[in-house]
mmCIF file of N, CA and C in Angstrom:
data_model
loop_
_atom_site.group_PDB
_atom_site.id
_atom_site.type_symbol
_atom_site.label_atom_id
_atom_site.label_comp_id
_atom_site.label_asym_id
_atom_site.label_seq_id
_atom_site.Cartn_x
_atom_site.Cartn_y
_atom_site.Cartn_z
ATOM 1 N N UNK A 14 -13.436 49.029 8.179
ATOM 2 C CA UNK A 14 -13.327 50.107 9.143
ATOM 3 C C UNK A 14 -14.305 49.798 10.270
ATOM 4 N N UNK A 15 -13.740 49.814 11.223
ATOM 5 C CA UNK A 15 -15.027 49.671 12.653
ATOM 6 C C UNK A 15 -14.809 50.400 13.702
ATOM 7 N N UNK A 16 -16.329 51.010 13.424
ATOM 8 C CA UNK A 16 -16.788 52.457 14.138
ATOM 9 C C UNK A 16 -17.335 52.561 15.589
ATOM 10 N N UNK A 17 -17.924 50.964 15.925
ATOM 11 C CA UNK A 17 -17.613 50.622 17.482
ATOM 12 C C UNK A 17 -18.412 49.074 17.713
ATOM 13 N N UNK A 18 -18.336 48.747 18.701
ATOM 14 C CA UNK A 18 -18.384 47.516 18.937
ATOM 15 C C UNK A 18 -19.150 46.913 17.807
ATOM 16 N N UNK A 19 -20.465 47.384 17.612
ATOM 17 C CA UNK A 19 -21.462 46.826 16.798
ATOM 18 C C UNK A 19 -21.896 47.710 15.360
ATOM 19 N N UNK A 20 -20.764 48.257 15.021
ATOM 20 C CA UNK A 20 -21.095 48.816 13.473
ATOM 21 C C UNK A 20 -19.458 49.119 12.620
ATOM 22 N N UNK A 21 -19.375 47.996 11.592
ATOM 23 C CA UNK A 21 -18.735 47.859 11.170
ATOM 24 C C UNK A 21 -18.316 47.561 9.350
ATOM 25 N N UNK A 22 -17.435 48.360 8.751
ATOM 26 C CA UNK A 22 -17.806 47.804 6.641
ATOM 27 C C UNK A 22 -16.947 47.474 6.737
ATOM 28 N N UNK A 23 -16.602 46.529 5.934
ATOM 29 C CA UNK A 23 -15.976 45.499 4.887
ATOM 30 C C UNK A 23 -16.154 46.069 3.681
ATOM 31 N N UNK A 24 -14.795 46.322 3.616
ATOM 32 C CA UNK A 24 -14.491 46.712 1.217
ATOM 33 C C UNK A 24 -13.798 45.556 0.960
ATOM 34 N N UNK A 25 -14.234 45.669 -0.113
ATOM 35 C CA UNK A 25 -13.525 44.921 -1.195
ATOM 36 C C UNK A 25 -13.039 45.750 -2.252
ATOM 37 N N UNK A 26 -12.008 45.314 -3.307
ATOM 38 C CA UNK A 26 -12.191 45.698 -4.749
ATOM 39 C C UNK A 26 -11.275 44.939 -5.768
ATOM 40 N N UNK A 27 -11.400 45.894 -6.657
ATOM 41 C CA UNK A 27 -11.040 45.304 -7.678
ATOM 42 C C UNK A 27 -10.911 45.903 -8.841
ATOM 43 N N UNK A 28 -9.546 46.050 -9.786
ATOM 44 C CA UNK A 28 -9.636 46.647 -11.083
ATOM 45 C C UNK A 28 -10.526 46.733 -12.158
ATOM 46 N N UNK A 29 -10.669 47.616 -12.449
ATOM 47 C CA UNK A 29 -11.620 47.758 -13.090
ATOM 48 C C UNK A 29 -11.192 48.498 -14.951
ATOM 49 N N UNK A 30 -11.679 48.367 -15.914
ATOM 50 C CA UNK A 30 -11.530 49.086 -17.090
ATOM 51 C C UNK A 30 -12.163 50.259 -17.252
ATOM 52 N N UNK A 31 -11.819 51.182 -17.617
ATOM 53 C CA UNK A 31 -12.508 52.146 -18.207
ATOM 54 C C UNK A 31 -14.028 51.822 -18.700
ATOM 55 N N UNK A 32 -14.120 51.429 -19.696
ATOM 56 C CA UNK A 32 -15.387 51.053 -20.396
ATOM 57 C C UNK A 32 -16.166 50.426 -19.321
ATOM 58 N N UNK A 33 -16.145 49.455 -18.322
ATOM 59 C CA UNK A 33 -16.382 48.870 -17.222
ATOM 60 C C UNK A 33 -16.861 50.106 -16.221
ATOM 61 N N UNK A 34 -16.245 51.102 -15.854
ATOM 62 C CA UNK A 34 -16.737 52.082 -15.122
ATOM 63 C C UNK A 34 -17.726 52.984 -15.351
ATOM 64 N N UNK A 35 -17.244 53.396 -16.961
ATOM 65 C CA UNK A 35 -17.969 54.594 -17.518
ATOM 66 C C UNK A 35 -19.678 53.740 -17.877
ATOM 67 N N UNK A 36 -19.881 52.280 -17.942
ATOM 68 C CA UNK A 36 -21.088 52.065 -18.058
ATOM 69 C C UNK A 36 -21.713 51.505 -16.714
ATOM 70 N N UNK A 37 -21.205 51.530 -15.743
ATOM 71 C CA UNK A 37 -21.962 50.976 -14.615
ATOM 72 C C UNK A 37 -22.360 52.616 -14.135
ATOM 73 N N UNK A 38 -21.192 53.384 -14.107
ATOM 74 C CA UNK A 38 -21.835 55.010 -13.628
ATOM 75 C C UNK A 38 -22.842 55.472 -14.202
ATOM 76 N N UNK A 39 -22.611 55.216 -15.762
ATOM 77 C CA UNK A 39 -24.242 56.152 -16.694
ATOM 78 C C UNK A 39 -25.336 55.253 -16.280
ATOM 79 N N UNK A 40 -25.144 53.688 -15.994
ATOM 80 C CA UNK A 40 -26.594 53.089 -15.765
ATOM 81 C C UNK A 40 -27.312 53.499 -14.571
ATOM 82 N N UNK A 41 -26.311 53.950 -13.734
ATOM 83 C CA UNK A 41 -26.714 54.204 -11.992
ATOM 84 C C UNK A 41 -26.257 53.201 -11.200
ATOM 85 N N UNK A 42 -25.863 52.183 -11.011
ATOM 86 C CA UNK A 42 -25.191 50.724 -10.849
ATOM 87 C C UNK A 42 -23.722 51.571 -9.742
ATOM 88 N N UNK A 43 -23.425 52.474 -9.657
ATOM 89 C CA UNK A 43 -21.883 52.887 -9.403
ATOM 90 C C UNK A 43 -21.914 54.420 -9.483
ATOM 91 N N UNK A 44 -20.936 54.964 -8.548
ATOM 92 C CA UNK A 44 -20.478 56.228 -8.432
ATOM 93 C C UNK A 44 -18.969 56.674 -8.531
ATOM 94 N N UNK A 45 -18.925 58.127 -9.285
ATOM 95 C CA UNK A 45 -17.774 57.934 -9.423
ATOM 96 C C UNK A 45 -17.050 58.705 -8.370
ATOM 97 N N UNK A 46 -15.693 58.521 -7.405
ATOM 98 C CA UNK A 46 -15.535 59.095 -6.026
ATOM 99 C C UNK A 46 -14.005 59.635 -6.460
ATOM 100 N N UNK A 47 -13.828 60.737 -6.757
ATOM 101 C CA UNK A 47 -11.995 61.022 -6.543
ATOM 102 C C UNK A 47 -12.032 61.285 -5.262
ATOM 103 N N UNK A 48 -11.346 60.428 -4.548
ATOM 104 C CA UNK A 48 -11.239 60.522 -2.757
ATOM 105 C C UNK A 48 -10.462 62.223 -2.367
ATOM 106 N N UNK A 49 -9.161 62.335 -3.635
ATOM 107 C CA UNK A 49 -8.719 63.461 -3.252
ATOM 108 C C UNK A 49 -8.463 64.674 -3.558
ATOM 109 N N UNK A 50 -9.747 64.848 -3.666
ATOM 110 C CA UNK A 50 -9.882 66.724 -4.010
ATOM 111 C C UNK A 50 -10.388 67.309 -2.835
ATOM 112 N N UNK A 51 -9.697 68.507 -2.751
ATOM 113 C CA UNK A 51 -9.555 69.282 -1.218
ATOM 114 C C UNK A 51 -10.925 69.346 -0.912
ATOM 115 N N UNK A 52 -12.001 69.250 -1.299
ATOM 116 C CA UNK A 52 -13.538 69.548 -0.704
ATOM 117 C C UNK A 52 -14.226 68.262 -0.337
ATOM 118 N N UNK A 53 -13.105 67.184 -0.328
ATOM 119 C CA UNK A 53 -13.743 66.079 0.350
ATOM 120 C C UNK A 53 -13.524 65.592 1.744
ATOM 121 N N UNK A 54 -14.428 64.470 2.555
ATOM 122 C CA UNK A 54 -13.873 64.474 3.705
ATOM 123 C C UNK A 54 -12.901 63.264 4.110
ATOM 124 N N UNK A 55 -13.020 63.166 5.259
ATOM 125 C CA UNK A 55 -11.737 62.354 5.386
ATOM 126 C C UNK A 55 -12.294 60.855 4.967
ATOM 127 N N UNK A 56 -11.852 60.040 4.338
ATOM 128 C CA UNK A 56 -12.248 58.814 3.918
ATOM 129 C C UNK A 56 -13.163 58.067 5.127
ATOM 130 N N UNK A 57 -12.677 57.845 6.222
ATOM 131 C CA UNK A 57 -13.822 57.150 7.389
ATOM 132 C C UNK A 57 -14.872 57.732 7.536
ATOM 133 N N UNK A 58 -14.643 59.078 6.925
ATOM 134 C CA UNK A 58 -16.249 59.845 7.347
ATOM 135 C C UNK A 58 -16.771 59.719 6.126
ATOM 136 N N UNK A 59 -16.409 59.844 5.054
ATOM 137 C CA UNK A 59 -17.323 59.450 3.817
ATOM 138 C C UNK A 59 -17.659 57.991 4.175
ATOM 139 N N UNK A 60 -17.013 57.039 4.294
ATOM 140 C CA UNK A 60 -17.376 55.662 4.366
ATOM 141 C C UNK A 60 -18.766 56.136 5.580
ATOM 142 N N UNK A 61 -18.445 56.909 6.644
ATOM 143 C CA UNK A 61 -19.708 56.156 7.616
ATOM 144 C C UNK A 61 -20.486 57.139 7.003
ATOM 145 N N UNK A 62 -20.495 58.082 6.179
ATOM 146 C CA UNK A 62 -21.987 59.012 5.804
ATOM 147 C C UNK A 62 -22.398 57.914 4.683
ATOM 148 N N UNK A 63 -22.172 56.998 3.958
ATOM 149 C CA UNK A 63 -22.588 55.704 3.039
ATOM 150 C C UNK A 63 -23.209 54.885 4.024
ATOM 151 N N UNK A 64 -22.787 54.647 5.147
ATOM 152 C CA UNK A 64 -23.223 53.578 5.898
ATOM 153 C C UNK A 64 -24.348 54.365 6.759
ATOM 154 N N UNK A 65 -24.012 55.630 7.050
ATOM 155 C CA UNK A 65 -25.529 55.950 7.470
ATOM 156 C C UNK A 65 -26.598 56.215 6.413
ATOM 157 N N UNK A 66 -26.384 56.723 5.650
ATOM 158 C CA UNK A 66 -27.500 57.249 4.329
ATOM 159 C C UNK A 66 -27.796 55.552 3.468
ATOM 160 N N UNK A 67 -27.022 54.632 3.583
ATOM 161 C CA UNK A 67 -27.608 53.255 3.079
ATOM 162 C C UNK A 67 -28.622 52.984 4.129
ATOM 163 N N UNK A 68 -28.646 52.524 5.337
ATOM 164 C CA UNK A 68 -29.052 52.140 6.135
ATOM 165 C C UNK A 68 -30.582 52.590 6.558
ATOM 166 N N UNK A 69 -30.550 53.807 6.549
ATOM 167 C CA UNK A 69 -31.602 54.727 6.408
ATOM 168 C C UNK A 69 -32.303 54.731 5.294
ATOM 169 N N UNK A 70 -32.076 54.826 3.698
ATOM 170 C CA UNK A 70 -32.774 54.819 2.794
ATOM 171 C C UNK A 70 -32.873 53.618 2.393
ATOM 172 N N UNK A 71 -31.956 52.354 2.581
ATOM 173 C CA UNK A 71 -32.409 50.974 2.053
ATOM 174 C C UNK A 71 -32.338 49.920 3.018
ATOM 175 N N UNK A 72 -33.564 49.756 3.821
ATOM 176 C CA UNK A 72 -33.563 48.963 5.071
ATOM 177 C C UNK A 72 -32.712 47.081 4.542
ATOM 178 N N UNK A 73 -32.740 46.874 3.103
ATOM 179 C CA UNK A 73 -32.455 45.495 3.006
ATOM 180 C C UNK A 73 -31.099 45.939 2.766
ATOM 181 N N UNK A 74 -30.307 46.573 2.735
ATOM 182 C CA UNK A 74 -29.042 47.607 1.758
ATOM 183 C C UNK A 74 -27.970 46.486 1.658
ATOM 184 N N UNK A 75 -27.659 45.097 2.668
ATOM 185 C CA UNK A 75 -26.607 43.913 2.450
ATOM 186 C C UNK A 75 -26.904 43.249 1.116
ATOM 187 N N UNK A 76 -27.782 43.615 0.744
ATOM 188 C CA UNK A 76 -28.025 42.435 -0.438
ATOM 189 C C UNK A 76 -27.865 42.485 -1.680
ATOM 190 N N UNK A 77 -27.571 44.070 -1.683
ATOM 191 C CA UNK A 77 -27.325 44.993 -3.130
ATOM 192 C C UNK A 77 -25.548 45.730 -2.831
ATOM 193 N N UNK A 78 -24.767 45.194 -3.320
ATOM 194 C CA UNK A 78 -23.262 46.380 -2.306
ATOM 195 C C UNK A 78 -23.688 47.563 -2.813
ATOM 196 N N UNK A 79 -22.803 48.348 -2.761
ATOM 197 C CA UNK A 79 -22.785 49.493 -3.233
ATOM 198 C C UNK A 79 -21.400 49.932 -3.872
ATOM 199 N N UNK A 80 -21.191 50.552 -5.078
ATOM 200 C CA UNK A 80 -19.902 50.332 -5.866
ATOM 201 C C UNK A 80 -19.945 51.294 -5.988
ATOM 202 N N UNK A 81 -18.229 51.979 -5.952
ATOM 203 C CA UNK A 81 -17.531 53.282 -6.097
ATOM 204 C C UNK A 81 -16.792 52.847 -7.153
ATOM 205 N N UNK A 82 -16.231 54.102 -7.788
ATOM 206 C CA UNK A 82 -15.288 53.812 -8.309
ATOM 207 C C UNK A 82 -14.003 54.806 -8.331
ATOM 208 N N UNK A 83 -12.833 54.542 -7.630
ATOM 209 C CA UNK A 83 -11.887 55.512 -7.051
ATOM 210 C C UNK A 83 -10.557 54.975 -7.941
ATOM 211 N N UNK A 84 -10.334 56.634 -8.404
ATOM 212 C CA UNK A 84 -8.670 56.542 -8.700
ATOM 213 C C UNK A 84 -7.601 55.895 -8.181
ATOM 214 N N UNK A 85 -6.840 55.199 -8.796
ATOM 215 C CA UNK A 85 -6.098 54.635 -7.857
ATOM 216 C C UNK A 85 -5.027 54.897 -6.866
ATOM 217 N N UNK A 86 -4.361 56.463 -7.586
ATOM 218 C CA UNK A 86 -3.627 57.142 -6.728
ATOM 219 C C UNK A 86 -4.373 57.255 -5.895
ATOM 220 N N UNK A 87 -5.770 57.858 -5.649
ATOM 221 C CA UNK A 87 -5.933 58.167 -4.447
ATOM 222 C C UNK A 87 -6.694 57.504 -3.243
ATOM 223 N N UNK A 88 -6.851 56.229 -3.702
ATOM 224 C CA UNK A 88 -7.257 55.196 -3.702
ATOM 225 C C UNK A 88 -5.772 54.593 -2.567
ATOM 226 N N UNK A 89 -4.851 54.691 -3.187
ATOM 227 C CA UNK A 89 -3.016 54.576 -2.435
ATOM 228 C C UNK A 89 -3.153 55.807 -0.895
ATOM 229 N N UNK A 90 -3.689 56.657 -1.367
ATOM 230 C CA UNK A 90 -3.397 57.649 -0.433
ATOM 231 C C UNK A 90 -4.863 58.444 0.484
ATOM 232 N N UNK A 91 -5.826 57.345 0.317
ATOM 233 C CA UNK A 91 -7.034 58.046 1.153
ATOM 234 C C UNK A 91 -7.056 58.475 2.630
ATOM 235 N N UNK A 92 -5.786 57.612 3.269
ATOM 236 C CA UNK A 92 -5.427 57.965 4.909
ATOM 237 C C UNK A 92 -4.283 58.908 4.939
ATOM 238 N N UNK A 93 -3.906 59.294 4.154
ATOM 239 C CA UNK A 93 -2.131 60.140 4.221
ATOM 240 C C UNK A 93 -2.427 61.560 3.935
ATOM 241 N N UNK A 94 -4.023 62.008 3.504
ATOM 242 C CA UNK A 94 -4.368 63.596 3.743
ATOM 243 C C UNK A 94 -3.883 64.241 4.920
ATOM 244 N N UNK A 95 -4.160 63.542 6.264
ATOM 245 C CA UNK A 95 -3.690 64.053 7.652
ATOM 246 C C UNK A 95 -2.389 64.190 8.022
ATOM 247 N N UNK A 96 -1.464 63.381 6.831
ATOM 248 C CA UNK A 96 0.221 63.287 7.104
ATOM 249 C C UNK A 96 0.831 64.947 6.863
ATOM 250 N N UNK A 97 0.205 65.491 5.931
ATOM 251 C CA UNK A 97 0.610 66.979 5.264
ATOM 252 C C UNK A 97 0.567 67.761 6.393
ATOM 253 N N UNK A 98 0.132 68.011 7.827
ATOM 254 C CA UNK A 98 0.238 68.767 9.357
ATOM 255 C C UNK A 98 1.464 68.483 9.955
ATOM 256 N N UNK A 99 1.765 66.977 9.801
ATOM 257 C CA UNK A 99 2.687 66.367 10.448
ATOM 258 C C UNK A 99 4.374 66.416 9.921
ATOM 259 N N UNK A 100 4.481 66.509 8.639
ATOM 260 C CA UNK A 100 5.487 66.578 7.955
ATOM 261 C C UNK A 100 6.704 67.285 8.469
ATOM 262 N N UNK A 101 6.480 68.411 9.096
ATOM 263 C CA UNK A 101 7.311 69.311 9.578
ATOM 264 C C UNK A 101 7.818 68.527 10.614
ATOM 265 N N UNK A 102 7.240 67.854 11.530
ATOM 266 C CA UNK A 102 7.361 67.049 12.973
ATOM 267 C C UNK A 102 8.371 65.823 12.752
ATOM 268 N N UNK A 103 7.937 65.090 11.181
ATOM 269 C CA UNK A 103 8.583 63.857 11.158
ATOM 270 C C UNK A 103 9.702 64.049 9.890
ATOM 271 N N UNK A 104 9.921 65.194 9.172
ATOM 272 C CA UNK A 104 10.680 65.396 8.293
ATOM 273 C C UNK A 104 11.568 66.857 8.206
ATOM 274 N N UNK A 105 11.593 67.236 9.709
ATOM 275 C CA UNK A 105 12.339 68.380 9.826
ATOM 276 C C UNK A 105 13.623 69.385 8.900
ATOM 277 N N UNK A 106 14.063 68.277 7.934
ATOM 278 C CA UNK A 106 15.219 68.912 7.189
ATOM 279 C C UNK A 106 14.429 68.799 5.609
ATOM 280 N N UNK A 107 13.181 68.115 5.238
ATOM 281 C CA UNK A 107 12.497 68.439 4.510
ATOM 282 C C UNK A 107 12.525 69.934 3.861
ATOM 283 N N UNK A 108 12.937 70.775 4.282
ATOM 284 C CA UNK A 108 11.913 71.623 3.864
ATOM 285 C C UNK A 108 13.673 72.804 3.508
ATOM 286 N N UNK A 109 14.572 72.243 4.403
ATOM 287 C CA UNK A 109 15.701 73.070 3.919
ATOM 288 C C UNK A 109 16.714 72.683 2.554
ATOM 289 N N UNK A 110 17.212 73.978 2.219
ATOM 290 C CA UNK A 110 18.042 74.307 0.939
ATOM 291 C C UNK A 110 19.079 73.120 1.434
ATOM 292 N N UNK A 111 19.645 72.260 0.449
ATOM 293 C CA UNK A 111 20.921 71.131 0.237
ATOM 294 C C UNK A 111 22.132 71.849 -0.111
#
């Protein structure tokens, strides 16, 4: 994601196991993120509140990543929260009786 000329993240990932998650979260190593429950924000803004709150609390912060660990549905659908306004606009017969 790049937020302007000179500030920019790079993700990666990768599947992960259960057992694999549930022990990197209890060690502290990892967090666990469901991207989509209604009290979260929009994925670019969580990404840049990580990139500001790393930056700020860990001046070396490239050298350590930082690991989430996100559902994969929503993980599929972290940009398509904003589509649910639009629906009516791009799916007009959506919504009527067949």
């Amino acid at each position: 994601i790049v937020f302007s000329a000179r500030t920019s993240v790079v993700m990666t990932g990768r599947f992960a196991g259960e057992t694999q998650r549930r022990a990197e979260i209890a060690s502290g190593r990892a967090v666990d993120n469901a991207l989509g429950t209604w009290h979260k924000p929009w994925f670019y803004e969580h990404v840049r509140g990580v990139l500001l709150t790393r930056v700020k609390d860990y001046p070396n912060w490239g050298e350590e990543p930082y690991v989430e660990y996100v559902p994969l549905r929503q993980y599929y659908h972290r940009h398509s929260r904003s589509i649910f306004w639009q629906m009516q606009e791009l799916v007009p017969f959506g919504n009527a009786w067949w």
